[in-house]
Amino acid sequence: MLNNQKIIEQLTLAEKAALTTGQSTWQTYAVADKIPAIFMADGPHGLRKQTGATDHLGLNASEPATCFPTAATLANSWDENLIGQVGAALGNEARALDVQVVLGPGLNIKRNPRCGRDFEYYSEDPYLAGKMGAAMIRGIQSTGTFASPKHFAANNQEYRRMASNSLIDERTLRELYLTNFEIAVKEGKPRVLMSAYNEINGIYAHENKYLLEDILRKEWGFKGFVVSDWGGDNDHVAAVQNGGNLAMPTLGANGPLEIIQAVKSGELAEETLNQRVDELLTQILQSTAGKNTQQQVDWSHQHQVAHKAAAESIVLLKNKAATLPLADTTKVALIGDFAKQPRYQGAGSSLVNAQQVENMVATAVDQPITFIGYEQGYQRNGIVDHELSAAAVALANKSDVAVICAGLDEISESEGLDRTDLKLPDNQVELINTLAQTSTPIIVVLSAGSVIEMPWLDKVAAVVHGYLGGEAGASAMWDVLIGKQNPSGKLAETHPLTYEDVPFGKEYPTTQRDVYYKEGPFVGYRYYTTAEKPVRFPFGFGLSYTTFAYSDLHVASSGVTAMVKNTGEREGNEVVQLYIGKSDSQLIRPRRELKGFTKVHLAPGEAKQINIRFDDKAFRYFDVTSNSWQVEAGTYDILIGASVDDIRLRGTIVEAGQNVAPALNLVHYRKADLSQVTLADFSALYGQTLPAVKTEIGQQLAINSTIAEMRYAKNWLARQVYRYLKHALAKSEATGKPDLNLLFIYNMPFRAIAKMTNGQVSLDMVNAILRMVNGHFWSGLTRLINHYFKNRKQNKVWQKEMS
């Protein structure tokens, strides 16, 4: 029996088919007097509701909204309650703008620090990412607004994101790339979930029965509906068949007509369609759609929430000779373009039209320091300007300390574009080195959504990483600099010494369809700790203006307790981290893994007992033979630390479980010696033969070939189009502002021409274009013209029928 049986019985086949696609870019179909439309909007760290010209890349204007710190920033707080407050503020703003679904949070694992969208994701660790995501979901949904965690799953590079195939061995998939979603779904109970663009082991995410039905619904108990990423619907009938409820944006008449035809031909059982519609309706009818529940926004309150979230998430990375906090009346010079024109969010679909953006210069006058002036210091576009540098040095020489605001510009971290390296722009590095030659202590304030190499670290007195702090990031940073806020942020990702230390870094992003996850489970700190490779800053690291002592570890079957004491002179917060390892494991596994954490507030001299319970994820591993979670029998190391490398207390516990046969004879994997891993090793870990790669002039392009693959097209005109796109992209990149639209087109598959044009282009038209590209120009053109008129007529008939 369906939850909405009576309503579904009243719907025509056409109406049910229509409900599986959007009616517009952001809205679902409404059925008069029965079903309202719901409005979805981007919103990982602030609402992006478009009411005029719409796009999914953040290029066109949106309604004014609060810009909260990004996920990469919030994760550094390790504070579920704080993130819940941000979620509630975001949900209330959605209610005010009559938005039913916030498209976020982003949960993908930071597999590689060059991923252009890492600023939207929480962590390299699935446990931390899952906990942060669940907290955000609970906060958003406490307001009646629905959350839609994304992108499910293994979506870890921007290059070719709509036409890549993530090849991952089953254990790694379950333990790293699905555990984050599992925690978020089970603990956050989202009403919506967004599938990813990519394939996982050969099957597109939005039509992947193993992910959407077997794991998400049956194993995890998900009760909501699954929406495609925008343009991520591949085979619409297969999606409905295998667990996808809604394809966005609108497919015009094409998507519904595919469903109708499939039902009539028997390819798709109407019972299956009814099930997908039922899952969707359960959420739509419980949403705020059509209930006139809009409310006013208290913008002052929203800004205060953004400020608090930024302040709690700032990470102090270096503080030589207690340079910070700044004493009252300290003469401070502010240097750097970011001090006046702040970098506070990323680029792409998450771009927020923030209305209360602060900057360090304007907020300096409110601080108890003596602000002696500001100099730009460097050009934001990376061009060296010696006059600006000289003026900055002159100002620094007049000050007690010089604060240089450095970081990555907006286009360095963006949806659709992966980073080229982990470096600061050369002109910023040159300025830091020049200022370090003065007698004035240098404090570097960083603004970036992810990892930065710091070869200049030894030359400066202090480094404070604000990540992307949102609209209130400037005043939050001042709170830390002057000591009003004792920094308590801890890194949610590892900062390697150089990018060369990142395993298989030269292969990222993969430019071919198949992406080999050759590192297996050794992502982030799991690699560095196991391989004993030094890093710049380890996972979980962050300094404070006070100190903490750990003692009295007690390990029980239910969890651990320990005493933590503030041994300094300032009150502060400490993030206590639980890691578990098994040194004699027969499995390929990291030396230690995060399995719990807690944040404790302590006054000077105060001590408290902390308690971290073992949950169902503490000792488990995924057994591919039985296709189930198991526990390896034996002794486990229980480690309590201030970071993954700063272990303060050690204990052990013996766990019952199953005896495990030794892992495959993969010596390099067992030692995390990834530099020696061969393709044959990965094939053995993966468990099956790897697909062959074919790239040559004259090859046949298919519907999921990318536009960029026209470089191999048989038709010379198609190759000329490729050359034009390549030249136009290079030209835009040379200006420092790559054209995101061109980049999206360059990397998208041919099918997206149909999926992203609101029904104006049909799949038949795309296949005709492919026929032209593949060397049958005139017959393909004839078919294209015929299908164009057929599609136009079909859309008119459909619009009339549904109006």
mmCIF file with all atom_site columns, C-alpha atoms in Angstrom, residues 269-452:
data_model
loop_
_atom_site.group_PDB
_atom_site.id
_atom_site.type_symbol
_atom_site.label_atom_id
_atom_site.label_alt_id
_atom_site.label_comp_id
_atom_site.label_asym_id
_atom_site.label_entity_id
_atom_site.label_seq_id
_atom_site.pdbx_PDB_ins_code
_atom_site.Cartn_x
_atom_site.Cartn_y
_atom_site.Cartn_z
_atom_site.occupancy
_atom_site.B_iso_or_equiv
_atom_site.pdbx_formal_charge
_atom_site.auth_seq_id
_atom_site.auth_comp_id
_atom_site.auth_asym_id
_atom_site.auth_atom_id
_atom_site.pdbx_PDB_model_num
ATOM 1   C CA . ALA A 1 269 ? 6.188  -1.202 -14.708 1.00 0.00 ? 269 ALA A CA 1
ATOM 2   C CA . GLU A 1 270 ? 3.559  1.353  -13.714 1.00 0.00 ? 270 GLU A CA 1
ATOM 3   C CA . GLU A 1 271 ? 3.862  0.048  -10.152 1.00 0.00 ? 271 GLU A CA 1
ATOM 4   C CA . THR A 1 272 ? 7.483  1.197  -10.146 1.00 0.00 ? 272 THR A CA 1
ATOM 5   C CA . LEU A 1 273 ? 6.504  4.623  -11.442 1.00 0.00 ? 273 LEU A CA 1
ATOM 6   C CA . ASN A 1 274 ? 3.832  4.813  -8.733  1.00 0.00 ? 274 ASN A CA 1
ATOM 7   C CA . GLN A 1 275 ? 6.462  3.982  -6.109  1.00 0.00 ? 275 GLN A CA 1
ATOM 8   C CA . ARG A 1 276 ? 8.747  6.801  -7.286  1.00 0.00 ? 276 ARG A CA 1
ATOM 9   C CA . VAL A 1 277 ? 5.823  9.242  -7.347  1.00 0.00 ? 277 VAL A CA 1
ATOM 10  C CA . ASP A 1 278 ? 4.739  8.111  -3.892  1.00 0.00 ? 278 ASP A CA 1
ATOM 11  C CA . GLU A 1 279 ? 8.203  8.721  -2.439  1.00 0.00 ? 279 GLU A CA 1
ATOM 12  C CA . LEU A 1 280 ? 8.215  12.191 -3.965  1.00 0.00 ? 280 LEU A CA 1
ATOM 13  C CA . LEU A 1 281 ? 4.666  13.090 -2.903  1.00 0.00 ? 281 LEU A CA 1
ATOM 14  C CA . THR A 1 282 ? 5.253  12.064 0.710   1.00 0.00 ? 282 THR A CA 1
ATOM 15  C CA . GLN A 1 283 ? 7.815  14.852 0.970   1.00 0.00 ? 283 GLN A CA 1
ATOM 16  C CA . ILE A 1 284 ? 6.064  17.450 -1.188  1.00 0.00 ? 284 ILE A CA 1
ATOM 17  C CA . LEU A 1 285 ? 2.849  17.169 0.810   1.00 0.00 ? 285 LEU A CA 1
ATOM 18  C CA . GLN A 1 286 ? 4.723  17.525 4.100   1.00 0.00 ? 286 GLN A CA 1
ATOM 19  C CA . SER A 1 287 ? 6.700  20.523 2.870   1.00 0.00 ? 287 SER A CA 1
ATOM 20  C CA . THR A 1 288 ? 5.834  24.204 3.304   1.00 0.00 ? 288 THR A CA 1
ATOM 21  C CA . ALA A 1 289 ? 4.729  24.441 -0.346  1.00 0.00 ? 289 ALA A CA 1
ATOM 22  C CA . GLY A 1 290 ? 1.423  26.239 -0.715  1.00 0.00 ? 290 GLY A CA 1
ATOM 23  C CA . LYS A 1 291 ? 0.978  26.701 3.039   1.00 0.00 ? 291 LYS A CA 1
ATOM 24  C CA . ASN A 1 292 ? 1.756  30.425 3.235   1.00 0.00 ? 292 ASN A CA 1
ATOM 25  C CA . THR A 1 293 ? 4.318  29.958 6.005   1.00 0.00 ? 293 THR A CA 1
ATOM 26  C CA . GLN A 1 294 ? 6.680  32.712 4.920   1.00 0.00 ? 294 GLN A CA 1
ATOM 27  C CA . GLN A 1 295 ? 8.254  34.800 7.667   1.00 0.00 ? 295 GLN A CA 1
ATOM 28  C CA . GLN A 1 296 ? 10.433 37.858 8.082   1.00 0.00 ? 296 GLN A CA 1
ATOM 29  C CA . VAL A 1 297 ? 14.201 37.585 8.284   1.00 0.00 ? 297 VAL A CA 1
ATOM 30  C CA . ASP A 1 298 ? 16.013 39.084 11.253  1.00 0.00 ? 298 ASP A CA 1
ATOM 31  C CA . TRP A 1 299 ? 19.115 40.072 9.299   1.00 0.00 ? 299 TRP A CA 1
ATOM 32  C CA . SER A 1 300 ? 20.962 41.201 12.413  1.00 0.00 ? 300 SER A CA 1
ATOM 33  C CA . HIS A 1 301 ? 20.472 37.782 14.014  1.00 0.00 ? 301 HIS A CA 1
ATOM 34  C CA . GLN A 1 302 ? 21.569 36.031 10.828  1.00 0.00 ? 302 GLN A CA 1
ATOM 35  C CA . HIS A 1 303 ? 24.747 38.104 10.738  1.00 0.00 ? 303 HIS A CA 1
ATOM 36  C CA . GLN A 1 304 ? 25.464 37.271 14.384  1.00 0.00 ? 304 GLN A CA 1
ATOM 37  C CA . VAL A 1 305 ? 25.134 33.563 13.644  1.00 0.00 ? 305 VAL A CA 1
ATOM 38  C CA . ALA A 1 306 ? 27.517 33.953 10.696  1.00 0.00 ? 306 ALA A CA 1
ATOM 39  C CA . HIS A 1 307 ? 29.974 35.816 12.953  1.00 0.00 ? 307 HIS A CA 1
ATOM 40  C CA . LYS A 1 308 ? 29.887 33.204 15.691  1.00 0.00 ? 308 LYS A CA 1
ATOM 41  C CA . ALA A 1 309 ? 30.343 30.369 13.198  1.00 0.00 ? 309 ALA A CA 1
ATOM 42  C CA . ALA A 1 310 ? 33.351 32.089 11.603  1.00 0.00 ? 310 ALA A CA 1
ATOM 43  C CA . ALA A 1 311 ? 35.006 32.898 14.939  1.00 0.00 ? 311 ALA A CA 1
ATOM 44  C CA . GLU A 1 312 ? 34.672 29.321 16.237  1.00 0.00 ? 312 GLU A CA 1
ATOM 45  C CA . SER A 1 313 ? 36.116 27.905 13.001  1.00 0.00 ? 313 SER A CA 1
ATOM 46  C CA . ILE A 1 314 ? 39.323 29.958 12.697  1.00 0.00 ? 314 ILE A CA 1
ATOM 47  C CA . VAL A 1 315 ? 42.496 27.875 13.001  1.00 0.00 ? 315 VAL A CA 1
ATOM 48  C CA . LEU A 1 316 ? 45.672 29.224 14.585  1.00 0.00 ? 316 LEU A CA 1
ATOM 49  C CA . LEU A 1 317 ? 48.531 27.458 12.778  1.00 0.00 ? 317 LEU A CA 1
ATOM 50  C CA . LYS A 1 318 ? 51.578 29.263 14.186  1.00 0.00 ? 318 LYS A CA 1
ATOM 51  C CA . ASN A 1 319 ? 52.151 31.667 17.055  1.00 0.00 ? 319 ASN A CA 1
ATOM 52  C CA . LYS A 1 320 ? 55.858 32.221 17.631  1.00 0.00 ? 320 LYS A CA 1
ATOM 53  C CA . ALA A 1 321 ? 56.766 33.807 20.961  1.00 0.00 ? 321 ALA A CA 1
ATOM 54  C CA . ALA A 1 322 ? 53.085 34.466 21.708  1.00 0.00 ? 322 ALA A CA 1
ATOM 55  C CA . THR A 1 323 ? 52.851 37.174 19.054  1.00 0.00 ? 323 THR A CA 1
ATOM 56  C CA . LEU A 1 324 ? 49.104 36.772 19.338  1.00 0.00 ? 324 LEU A CA 1
ATOM 57  C CA . PRO A 1 325 ? 46.837 37.917 20.793  1.00 0.00 ? 325 PRO A CA 1
ATOM 58  C CA . LEU A 1 326 ? 47.650 41.552 20.096  1.00 0.00 ? 326 LEU A CA 1
ATOM 59  C CA . ALA A 1 327 ? 47.953 43.736 23.161  1.00 0.00 ? 327 ALA A CA 1
ATOM 60  C CA . ASP A 1 328 ? 45.833 46.868 23.440  1.00 0.00 ? 328 ASP A CA 1
ATOM 61  C CA . THR A 1 329 ? 47.262 49.910 21.604  1.00 0.00 ? 329 THR A CA 1
ATOM 62  C CA . THR A 1 330 ? 49.611 47.734 19.521  1.00 0.00 ? 330 THR A CA 1
ATOM 63  C CA . LYS A 1 331 ? 50.423 49.632 16.331  1.00 0.00 ? 331 LYS A CA 1
ATOM 64  C CA . VAL A 1 332 ? 49.055 47.442 13.544  1.00 0.00 ? 332 VAL A CA 1
ATOM 65  C CA . ALA A 1 333 ? 49.538 47.760 9.796   1.00 0.00 ? 333 ALA A CA 1
ATOM 66  C CA . LEU A 1 334 ? 47.042 46.020 7.517   1.00 0.00 ? 334 LEU A CA 1
ATOM 67  C CA . ILE A 1 335 ? 48.454 44.854 4.198   1.00 0.00 ? 335 ILE A CA 1
ATOM 68  C CA . GLY A 1 336 ? 46.937 42.935 1.318   1.00 0.00 ? 336 GLY A CA 1
ATOM 69  C CA . ASP A 1 337 ? 44.119 43.373 -1.178  1.00 0.00 ? 337 ASP A CA 1
ATOM 70  C CA . PHE A 1 338 ? 42.000 40.838 0.732   1.00 0.00 ? 338 PHE A CA 1
ATOM 71  C CA . ALA A 1 339 ? 41.985 43.172 3.749   1.00 0.00 ? 339 ALA A CA 1
ATOM 72  C CA . LYS A 1 340 ? 39.788 45.604 1.830   1.00 0.00 ? 340 LYS A CA 1
ATOM 73  C CA . GLN A 1 341 ? 38.179 43.338 -0.783  1.00 0.00 ? 341 GLN A CA 1
ATOM 74  C CA . PRO A 1 342 ? 37.676 40.148 1.222   1.00 0.00 ? 342 PRO A CA 1
ATOM 75  C CA . ARG A 1 343 ? 37.637 36.623 -0.133  1.00 0.00 ? 343 ARG A CA 1
ATOM 76  C CA . TYR A 1 344 ? 34.835 35.090 1.896   1.00 0.00 ? 344 TYR A CA 1
ATOM 77  C CA . GLN A 1 345 ? 33.123 32.485 -0.320  1.00 0.00 ? 345 GLN A CA 1
ATOM 78  C CA . GLY A 1 346 ? 33.692 30.256 -3.342  1.00 0.00 ? 346 GLY A CA 1
ATOM 79  C CA . ALA A 1 347 ? 32.503 30.558 -6.938  1.00 0.00 ? 347 ALA A CA 1
ATOM 80  C CA . GLY A 1 348 ? 29.866 28.593 -8.813  1.00 0.00 ? 348 GLY A CA 1
ATOM 81  C CA . SER A 1 349 ? 26.410 27.433 -7.807  1.00 0.00 ? 349 SER A CA 1
ATOM 82  C CA . SER A 1 350 ? 27.052 28.297 -4.140  1.00 0.00 ? 350 SER A CA 1
ATOM 83  C CA . LEU A 1 351 ? 27.662 31.998 -4.851  1.00 0.00 ? 351 LEU A CA 1
ATOM 84  C CA . VAL A 1 352 ? 25.630 34.045 -2.357  1.00 0.00 ? 352 VAL A CA 1
ATOM 85  C CA . ASN A 1 353 ? 24.389 37.584 -2.943  1.00 0.00 ? 353 ASN A CA 1
ATOM 86  C CA . ALA A 1 354 ? 25.561 38.728 0.496   1.00 0.00 ? 354 ALA A CA 1
ATOM 87  C CA . GLN A 1 355 ? 24.441 42.134 1.749   1.00 0.00 ? 355 GLN A CA 1
ATOM 88  C CA . GLN A 1 356 ? 26.442 42.646 4.960   1.00 0.00 ? 356 GLN A CA 1
ATOM 89  C CA . VAL A 1 357 ? 29.990 41.814 3.901   1.00 0.00 ? 357 VAL A CA 1
ATOM 90  C CA . GLU A 1 358 ? 32.650 43.050 6.303   1.00 0.00 ? 358 GLU A CA 1
ATOM 91  C CA . ASN A 1 359 ? 36.305 43.741 5.597   1.00 0.00 ? 359 ASN A CA 1
ATOM 92  C CA . MET A 1 360 ? 39.355 43.948 7.818   1.00 0.00 ? 360 MET A CA 1
ATOM 93  C CA . VAL A 1 361 ? 40.061 47.616 7.078   1.00 0.00 ? 361 VAL A CA 1
ATOM 94  C CA . ALA A 1 362 ? 36.575 48.904 7.872   1.00 0.00 ? 362 ALA A CA 1
ATOM 95  C CA . THR A 1 363 ? 36.331 46.836 11.074  1.00 0.00 ? 363 THR A CA 1
ATOM 96  C CA . ALA A 1 364 ? 39.829 47.811 12.281  1.00 0.00 ? 364 ALA A CA 1
ATOM 97  C CA . VAL A 1 365 ? 38.520 51.070 13.744  1.00 0.00 ? 365 VAL A CA 1
ATOM 98  C CA . ASP A 1 366 ? 36.368 49.096 16.191  1.00 0.00 ? 366 ASP A CA 1
ATOM 99  C CA . GLN A 1 367 ? 39.351 47.269 17.699  1.00 0.00 ? 367 GLN A CA 1
ATOM 100 C CA . PRO A 1 368 ? 41.425 48.253 20.781  1.00 0.00 ? 368 PRO A CA 1
ATOM 101 C CA . ILE A 1 369 ? 44.637 48.270 18.714  1.00 0.00 ? 369 ILE A CA 1
ATOM 102 C CA . THR A 1 370 ? 46.192 51.369 17.150  1.00 0.00 ? 370 THR A CA 1
ATOM 103 C CA . PHE A 1 371 ? 45.437 51.035 13.449  1.00 0.00 ? 371 PHE A CA 1
ATOM 104 C CA . ILE A 1 372 ? 48.151 52.940 11.596  1.00 0.00 ? 372 ILE A CA 1
ATOM 105 C CA . GLY A 1 373 ? 47.024 52.317 8.033   1.00 0.00 ? 373 GLY A CA 1
ATOM 106 C CA . TYR A 1 374 ? 46.400 50.017 5.084   1.00 0.00 ? 374 TYR A CA 1
ATOM 107 C CA . GLU A 1 375 ? 48.354 49.215 1.919   1.00 0.00 ? 375 GLU A CA 1
ATOM 108 C CA . GLN A 1 376 ? 47.163 47.016 -0.934  1.00 0.00 ? 376 GLN A CA 1
ATOM 109 C CA . GLY A 1 377 ? 50.529 45.260 -1.175  1.00 0.00 ? 377 GLY A CA 1
ATOM 110 C CA . TYR A 1 378 ? 49.821 43.123 -4.235  1.00 0.00 ? 378 TYR A CA 1
ATOM 111 C CA . GLN A 1 379 ? 47.622 42.884 -7.296  1.00 0.00 ? 379 GLN A CA 1
ATOM 112 C CA . ARG A 1 380 ? 44.807 40.388 -6.879  1.00 0.00 ? 380 ARG A CA 1
ATOM 113 C CA . ASN A 1 381 ? 45.385 39.043 -10.400 1.00 0.00 ? 381 ASN A CA 1
ATOM 114 C CA . GLY A 1 382 ? 48.923 37.916 -9.555  1.00 0.00 ? 382 GLY A CA 1
ATOM 115 C CA . ILE A 1 383 ? 50.806 40.614 -11.465 1.00 0.00 ? 383 ILE A CA 1
ATOM 116 C CA . VAL A 1 384 ? 53.933 41.811 -9.645  1.00 0.00 ? 384 VAL A CA 1
ATOM 117 C CA . ASP A 1 385 ? 53.742 45.479 -8.638  1.00 0.00 ? 385 ASP A CA 1
ATOM 118 C CA . HIS A 1 386 ? 56.901 46.734 -6.936  1.00 0.00 ? 386 HIS A CA 1
ATOM 119 C CA . GLU A 1 387 ? 55.362 50.088 -6.027  1.00 0.00 ? 387 GLU A CA 1
ATOM 120 C CA . LEU A 1 388 ? 52.629 48.383 -4.034  1.00 0.00 ? 388 LEU A CA 1
ATOM 121 C CA . SER A 1 389 ? 55.203 46.157 -2.359  1.00 0.00 ? 389 SER A CA 1
ATOM 122 C CA . ALA A 1 390 ? 57.444 49.102 -1.461  1.00 0.00 ? 390 ALA A CA 1
ATOM 123 C CA . ALA A 1 391 ? 54.529 50.997 0.079   1.00 0.00 ? 391 ALA A CA 1
ATOM 124 C CA . ALA A 1 392 ? 53.641 47.933 2.142   1.00 0.00 ? 392 ALA A CA 1
ATOM 125 C CA . VAL A 1 393 ? 57.201 47.641 3.460   1.00 0.00 ? 393 VAL A CA 1
ATOM 126 C CA . ALA A 1 394 ? 57.235 51.333 4.378   1.00 0.00 ? 394 ALA A CA 1
ATOM 127 C CA . LEU A 1 395 ? 54.015 50.937 6.346   1.00 0.00 ? 395 LEU A CA 1
ATOM 128 C CA . ALA A 1 396 ? 55.256 47.773 8.058   1.00 0.00 ? 396 ALA A CA 1
ATOM 129 C CA . ASN A 1 397 ? 58.365 49.595 9.245   1.00 0.00 ? 397 ASN A CA 1
ATOM 130 C CA . LYS A 1 398 ? 56.157 52.077 11.101  1.00 0.00 ? 398 LYS A CA 1
ATOM 131 C CA . SER A 1 399 ? 54.202 49.395 12.951  1.00 0.00 ? 399 SER A CA 1
ATOM 132 C CA . ASP A 1 400 ? 54.637 47.025 15.891  1.00 0.00 ? 400 ASP A CA 1
ATOM 133 C CA . VAL A 1 401 ? 53.189 44.175 13.827  1.00 0.00 ? 401 VAL A CA 1
ATOM 134 C CA . ALA A 1 402 ? 52.110 43.851 10.205  1.00 0.00 ? 402 ALA A CA 1
ATOM 135 C CA . VAL A 1 403 ? 49.066 41.755 9.354   1.00 0.00 ? 403 VAL A CA 1
ATOM 136 C CA . ILE A 1 404 ? 49.128 40.610 5.744   1.00 0.00 ? 404 ILE A CA 1
ATOM 137 C CA . CYS A 1 405 ? 45.860 39.249 4.376   1.00 0.00 ? 405 CYS A CA 1
ATOM 138 C CA . ALA A 1 406 ? 46.770 36.652 1.758   1.00 0.00 ? 406 ALA A CA 1
ATOM 139 C CA . GLY A 1 407 ? 45.056 33.772 0.031   1.00 0.00 ? 407 GLY A CA 1
ATOM 140 C CA . LEU A 1 408 ? 43.433 32.489 -3.148  1.00 0.00 ? 408 LEU A CA 1
ATOM 141 C CA . ASP A 1 409 ? 41.218 34.608 -5.381  1.00 0.00 ? 409 ASP A CA 1
ATOM 142 C CA . GLU A 1 410 ? 37.660 33.666 -6.288  1.00 0.00 ? 410 GLU A CA 1
ATOM 143 C CA . ILE A 1 411 ? 38.414 31.848 -9.534  1.00 0.00 ? 411 ILE A CA 1
ATOM 144 C CA . SER A 1 412 ? 41.092 29.674 -7.896  1.00 0.00 ? 412 SER A CA 1
ATOM 145 C CA . GLU A 1 413 ? 38.405 27.612 -6.182  1.00 0.00 ? 413 GLU A CA 1
ATOM 146 C CA . SER A 1 414 ? 35.283 27.147 -8.229  1.00 0.00 ? 414 SER A CA 1
ATOM 147 C CA . GLU A 1 415 ? 32.709 24.692 -9.337  1.00 0.00 ? 415 GLU A CA 1
ATOM 148 C CA . GLY A 1 416 ? 33.684 23.257 -12.707 1.00 0.00 ? 416 GLY A CA 1
ATOM 149 C CA . LEU A 1 417 ? 37.402 23.959 -12.335 1.00 0.00 ? 417 LEU A CA 1
ATOM 150 C CA . ASP A 1 418 ? 40.080 22.120 -10.370 1.00 0.00 ? 418 ASP A CA 1
ATOM 151 C CA . ARG A 1 419 ? 43.098 23.943 -8.947  1.00 0.00 ? 419 ARG A CA 1
ATOM 152 C CA . THR A 1 420 ? 46.366 23.819 -10.875 1.00 0.00 ? 420 THR A CA 1
ATOM 153 C CA . ASP A 1 421 ? 48.493 23.678 -7.697  1.00 0.00 ? 421 ASP A CA 1
ATOM 154 C CA . LEU A 1 422 ? 48.406 24.364 -3.954  1.00 0.00 ? 422 LEU A CA 1
ATOM 155 C CA . LYS A 1 423 ? 50.459 27.548 -4.054  1.00 0.00 ? 423 LYS A CA 1
ATOM 156 C CA . LEU A 1 424 ? 49.702 31.129 -3.186  1.00 0.00 ? 424 LEU A CA 1
ATOM 157 C CA . PRO A 1 425 ? 50.144 33.478 -6.154  1.00 0.00 ? 425 PRO A CA 1
ATOM 158 C CA . ASP A 1 426 ? 53.837 34.263 -6.661  1.00 0.00 ? 426 ASP A CA 1
ATOM 159 C CA . ASN A 1 427 ? 53.394 37.987 -5.999  1.00 0.00 ? 427 ASN A CA 1
ATOM 160 C CA . GLN A 1 428 ? 51.862 37.272 -2.582  1.00 0.00 ? 428 GLN A CA 1
ATOM 161 C CA . VAL A 1 429 ? 54.696 34.896 -1.690  1.00 0.00 ? 429 VAL A CA 1
ATOM 162 C CA . GLU A 1 430 ? 57.218 37.521 -2.800  1.00 0.00 ? 430 GLU A CA 1
ATOM 163 C CA . LEU A 1 431 ? 55.528 40.148 -0.627  1.00 0.00 ? 431 LEU A CA 1
ATOM 164 C CA . ILE A 1 432 ? 55.513 37.851 2.427   1.00 0.00 ? 432 ILE A CA 1
ATOM 165 C CA . ASN A 1 433 ? 59.215 37.134 1.934   1.00 0.00 ? 433 ASN A CA 1
ATOM 166 C CA . THR A 1 434 ? 59.972 40.848 1.503   1.00 0.00 ? 434 THR A CA 1
ATOM 167 C CA . LEU A 1 435 ? 58.029 41.875 4.603   1.00 0.00 ? 435 LEU A CA 1
ATOM 168 C CA . ALA A 1 436 ? 59.747 39.110 6.575   1.00 0.00 ? 436 ALA A CA 1
ATOM 169 C CA . GLN A 1 437 ? 63.055 40.866 5.962   1.00 0.00 ? 437 GLN A CA 1
ATOM 170 C CA . THR A 1 438 ? 61.915 43.849 8.026   1.00 0.00 ? 438 THR A CA 1
ATOM 171 C CA . SER A 1 439 ? 62.272 43.910 11.805  1.00 0.00 ? 439 SER A CA 1
ATOM 172 C CA . THR A 1 440 ? 58.496 43.950 12.190  1.00 0.00 ? 440 THR A CA 1
ATOM 173 C CA . PRO A 1 441 ? 56.802 40.678 13.202  1.00 0.00 ? 441 PRO A CA 1
ATOM 174 C CA . ILE A 1 442 ? 54.604 39.422 10.354  1.00 0.00 ? 442 ILE A CA 1
ATOM 175 C CA . ILE A 1 443 ? 51.193 37.845 10.946  1.00 0.00 ? 443 ILE A CA 1
ATOM 176 C CA . VAL A 1 444 ? 49.707 36.086 7.917   1.00 0.00 ? 444 VAL A CA 1
ATOM 177 C CA . VAL A 1 445 ? 45.912 35.864 7.771   1.00 0.00 ? 445 VAL A CA 1
ATOM 178 C CA . LEU A 1 446 ? 44.848 33.349 5.142   1.00 0.00 ? 446 LEU A CA 1
ATOM 179 C CA . SER A 1 447 ? 41.628 33.309 3.143   1.00 0.00 ? 447 SER A CA 1
ATOM 180 C CA . ALA A 1 448 ? 41.101 30.145 1.112   1.00 0.00 ? 448 ALA A CA 1
ATOM 181 C CA . GLY A 1 449 ? 38.738 27.214 1.004   1.00 0.00 ? 449 GLY A CA 1
ATOM 182 C CA . SER A 1 450 ? 41.359 24.529 1.147   1.00 0.00 ? 450 SER A CA 1
ATOM 183 C CA . VAL A 1 451 ? 45.018 23.588 1.485   1.00 0.00 ? 451 VAL A CA 1
ATOM 184 C CA . ILE A 1 452 ? 47.865 26.022 0.773   1.00 0.00 ? 452 ILE A CA 1
#
